[in-house]
PDB file of C-alpha atoms in Angstrom:
ATOM      1  CA  MET A   1      12.859  13.206 -13.754  1.00  0.00           C
ATOM      2  CA  VAL A   2      10.559  11.144 -11.729  1.00  0.00           C
ATOM      3  CA  ASN A   3       7.773   8.865 -13.628  1.00  0.00           C
ATOM      4  CA  ASN A   4       4.453   8.226 -12.074  1.00  0.00           C
ATOM      5  CA  LEU A   5       3.327   4.502 -11.501  1.00  0.00           C
ATOM      6  CA  VAL A   6       0.220   4.162 -13.266  1.00  0.00           C
ATOM      7  CA  VAL A   7      -1.774   1.334 -11.383  1.00  0.00           C
ATOM      8  CA  LYS A   8      -5.096  -0.486 -12.728  1.00  0.00           C
ATOM      9  CA  LYS A   9      -7.749  -2.303 -11.167  1.00  0.00           C
ATOM     10  CA  ARG A  10      -7.385  -1.150  -7.819  1.00  0.00           C
ATOM     11  CA  ARG A  11      -9.671  -2.344  -5.074  1.00  0.00           C
ATOM     12  CA  PRO A  12      -9.825  -3.873  -1.541  1.00  0.00           C
ATOM     13  CA  ILE A  13      -8.530  -6.840  -0.470  1.00  0.00           C
ATOM     14  CA  ASN A  14     -10.634 -10.100   0.739  1.00  0.00           C
ATOM     15  CA  LYS A  15      -9.771 -12.437   3.370  1.00  0.00           C
ATOM     16  CA  ARG A  16      -7.705 -15.194   0.978  1.00  0.00           C
ATOM     17  CA  GLU A  17      -5.965 -11.969  -0.161  1.00  0.00           C
ATOM     18  CA  ALA A  18      -5.086 -10.659   3.054  1.00  0.00           C
ATOM     19  CA  LYS A  19      -3.962 -13.855   4.384  1.00  0.00           C
ATOM     20  CA  ARG A  20      -1.465 -14.623   1.112  1.00  0.00           C
ATOM     21  CA  ILE A  21      -0.101 -11.102   2.002  1.00  0.00           C
ATOM     22  CA  LYS A  22       0.474 -11.508   5.530  1.00  0.00           C
ATOM     23  CA  GLN A  23       1.993 -14.799   4.776  1.00  0.00           C
ATOM     24  CA  GLY A  24       4.181 -13.517   2.236  1.00  0.00           C
ATOM     25  CA  LEU A  25       5.181 -10.678   4.362  1.00  0.00           C
ATOM     26  CA  LEU A  26       6.289 -13.164   7.098  1.00  0.00           C
ATOM     27  CA  ASP A  27       8.230 -15.417   5.072  1.00  0.00           C
ATOM     28  CA  THR A  28       9.950 -12.876   3.318  1.00  0.00           C
ATOM     29  CA  HIS A  29      10.543 -10.344   6.000  1.00  0.00           C
ATOM     30  CA  GLY A  30       9.755 -12.111   9.257  1.00  0.00           C
ATOM     31  CA  LEU A  31       7.129  -9.388   9.980  1.00  0.00           C
ATOM     32  CA  ASP A  32       3.851 -10.573  11.190  1.00  0.00           C
ATOM     33  CA  LEU A  33       1.535  -7.187  10.053  1.00  0.00           C
ATOM     34  CA  PRO A  34      -2.436  -7.096  10.849  1.00  0.00           C
ATOM     35  CA  ILE A  35      -3.273  -7.265   7.480  1.00  0.00           C
ATOM     36  CA  SER A  36      -6.975  -7.660   7.288  1.00  0.00           C
ATOM     37  CA  ALA A  37      -9.647  -7.225   4.322  1.00  0.00           C
ATOM     38  CA  GLY A  38     -10.750  -4.185   3.762  1.00  0.00           C
ATOM     39  CA  ASN A  39      -8.264  -2.186   5.239  1.00  0.00           C
ATOM     40  CA  TYR A  40      -5.791  -2.482   2.673  1.00  0.00           C
ATOM     41  CA  GLU A  41      -5.714  -2.289  -1.107  1.00  0.00           C
ATOM     42  CA  GLN A  42      -4.407  -4.121  -4.013  1.00  0.00           C
ATOM     43  CA  ALA A  43      -3.699  -2.428  -7.496  1.00  0.00           C
ATOM     44  CA  PHE A  44      -1.535  -3.729 -10.304  1.00  0.00           C
ATOM     45  CA  SER A  45       0.971  -1.919 -12.647  1.00  0.00           C
ATOM     46  CA  GLU A  46       2.220  -3.252 -16.146  1.00  0.00           C
ATOM     47  CA  ASN A  47       5.041  -5.195 -14.343  1.00  0.00           C
ATOM     48  CA  PHE A  48       3.738  -6.195 -10.651  1.00  0.00           C
ATOM     49  CA  GLY A  49       1.306  -5.671  -8.275  1.00  0.00           C
ATOM     50  CA  VAL A  50       0.781  -3.446  -5.370  1.00  0.00           C
ATOM     51  CA  VAL A  51      -0.316  -3.422  -1.768  1.00  0.00           C
ATOM     52  CA  ILE A  52      -1.643   0.189  -0.377  1.00  0.00           C
ATOM     53  CA  GLN A  53      -2.303   1.276   2.814  1.00  0.00           C
ATOM     54  CA  HIS A  54      -3.979   4.679   3.354  1.00  0.00           C
ATOM     55  CA  GLY A  55      -3.129   5.586  -0.134  1.00  0.00           C
ATOM     56  CA  HIS A  56       0.584   4.460   0.146  1.00  0.00           C
ATOM     57  CA  ILE A  57       2.055   1.848  -1.324  1.00  0.00           C
ATOM     58  CA  ILE A  58       3.703  -0.236   1.162  1.00  0.00           C
ATOM     59  CA  ALA A  59       4.617  -3.616  -0.618  1.00  0.00           C
ATOM     60  CA  LEU A  60       5.317  -4.756  -4.271  1.00  0.00           C
ATOM     61  CA  VAL A  61       4.013  -7.954  -5.072  1.00  0.00           C
ATOM     62  CA  LEU A  62       6.452  -9.796  -8.219  1.00  0.00           C
ATOM     63  CA  ASP A  63       6.166 -13.768  -8.918  1.00  0.00           C
ATOM     64  CA  ASP A  64       4.127 -14.346  -5.890  1.00  0.00           C
ATOM     65  CA  GLN A  65       6.646 -12.693  -3.579  1.00  0.00           C
ATOM     66  CA  ILE A  66       6.069  -9.648  -1.323  1.00  0.00           C
ATOM     67  CA  HIS A  67       8.504  -7.169  -0.774  1.00  0.00           C
ATOM     68  CA  LEU A  68       8.189  -3.732   1.424  1.00  0.00           C
ATOM     69  CA  SER A  69       8.541  -0.708  -0.353  1.00  0.00           C
ATOM     70  CA  VAL A  70      10.915   1.754   1.361  1.00  0.00           C
ATOM     71  CA  ARG A  71       7.283   3.384   2.772  1.00  0.00           C
ATOM     72  CA  GLY A  72       6.627   0.292   4.035  1.00  0.00           C
ATOM     73  CA  LEU A  73      10.196  -0.415   5.676  1.00  0.00           C
ATOM     74  CA  LEU A  74       9.960   3.014   7.351  1.00  0.00           C
ATOM     75  CA  SER A  75       6.277   2.215   8.770  1.00  0.00           C
ATOM     76  CA  HIS A  76       7.064  -1.659   9.557  1.00  0.00           C
ATOM     77  CA  VAL A  77      10.626  -2.126  10.673  1.00  0.00           C
ATOM     78  CA  PRO A  78      11.517  -5.711   9.992  1.00  0.00           C
ATOM     79  CA  GLN A  79      13.656  -7.465  12.992  1.00  0.00           C
ATOM     80  CA  ALA A  80      16.182  -8.971  10.706  1.00  0.00           C
ATOM     81  CA  GLY A  81      18.193  -7.690   7.625  1.00  0.00           C
ATOM     82  CA  TRP A  82      19.567  -4.424   6.870  1.00  0.00           C
ATOM     83  CA  VAL A  83      21.133  -2.556   4.118  1.00  0.00           C
ATOM     84  CA  GLN A  84      23.575   0.560   4.974  1.00  0.00           C
ATOM     85  CA  VAL A  85      23.524   3.523   2.639  1.00  0.00           C
ATOM     86  CA  ASP A  86      25.663   6.841   1.967  1.00  0.00           C
ATOM     87  CA  MET A  87      24.442   9.221   4.361  1.00  0.00           C
ATOM     88  CA  GLY A  88      24.009  11.676   1.352  1.00  0.00           C
ATOM     89  CA  ALA A  89      21.679   8.870  -0.043  1.00  0.00           C
ATOM     90  CA  VAL A  90      19.348   8.789   2.979  1.00  0.00           C
ATOM     91  CA  LYS A  91      17.170  11.667   2.053  1.00  0.00           C
ATOM     92  CA  PHE A  92      16.779  10.038  -1.618  1.00  0.00           C
ATOM     93  CA  VAL A  93      15.873   6.655  -0.543  1.00  0.00           C
ATOM     94  CA  CYS A  94      13.285   7.987   2.004  1.00  0.00           C
ATOM     95  CA  ASN A  95      11.944   9.795  -0.847  1.00  0.00           C
ATOM     96  CA  GLY A  96      11.575   6.230  -3.184  1.00  0.00           C
ATOM     97  CA  ALA A  97      14.918   6.561  -4.938  1.00  0.00           C
ATOM     98  CA  ASN A  98      16.306   3.278  -5.975  1.00  0.00           C
ATOM     99  CA  VAL A  99      19.715   2.583  -4.571  1.00  0.00           C
ATOM    100  CA  MET A 100      22.697   1.673  -7.055  1.00  0.00           C
ATOM    101  CA  SER A 101      25.239  -1.081  -5.486  1.00  0.00           C
ATOM    102  CA  ALA A 102      27.856   1.910  -4.808  1.00  0.00           C
ATOM    103  CA  GLY A 103      25.625   3.550  -2.730  1.00  0.00           C
ATOM    104  CA  ILE A 104      25.679   0.586  -0.353  1.00  0.00           C
ATOM    105  CA  ASN A 105      28.085   0.505   2.478  1.00  0.00           C
ATOM    106  CA  ASP A 106      27.470  -2.440   4.228  1.00  0.00           C
ATOM    107  CA  ALA A 107      24.644  -5.190   4.494  1.00  0.00           C
ATOM    108  CA  SER A 108      23.502  -7.956   6.492  1.00  0.00           C
ATOM    109  CA  PRO A 109      24.026 -11.597   5.479  1.00  0.00           C
ATOM    110  CA  GLU A 110      20.532 -12.351   5.077  1.00  0.00           C
ATOM    111  CA  VAL A 111      20.147  -9.674   2.401  1.00  0.00           C
ATOM    112  CA  VAL A 112      23.585 -10.681   0.442  1.00  0.00           C
TER     113      VAL A 112
END
């Protein structure tokens, strides 16, 4: 069963927010993305915030930490940190499914 994520207060980000998001992704994932004001949007769900690019959620914001979503990871591959999942789980993960610990075969030390 798929639940739809309800987001509110969706709006373009400003320069200050773009700088904060860019720095957060650099700190968390080592990615220096060209995030600029007006090209990305920010919205809020009940428990966390999201960063939207071209209508797709690319990052989640929780407690001032920014993490890439599966779609964000597929479009912006980080240089460090990886997780290996069962081959049977790949198509589900690419479609946004959660990964349980039993489905993870291996992970880099940065992730653990």
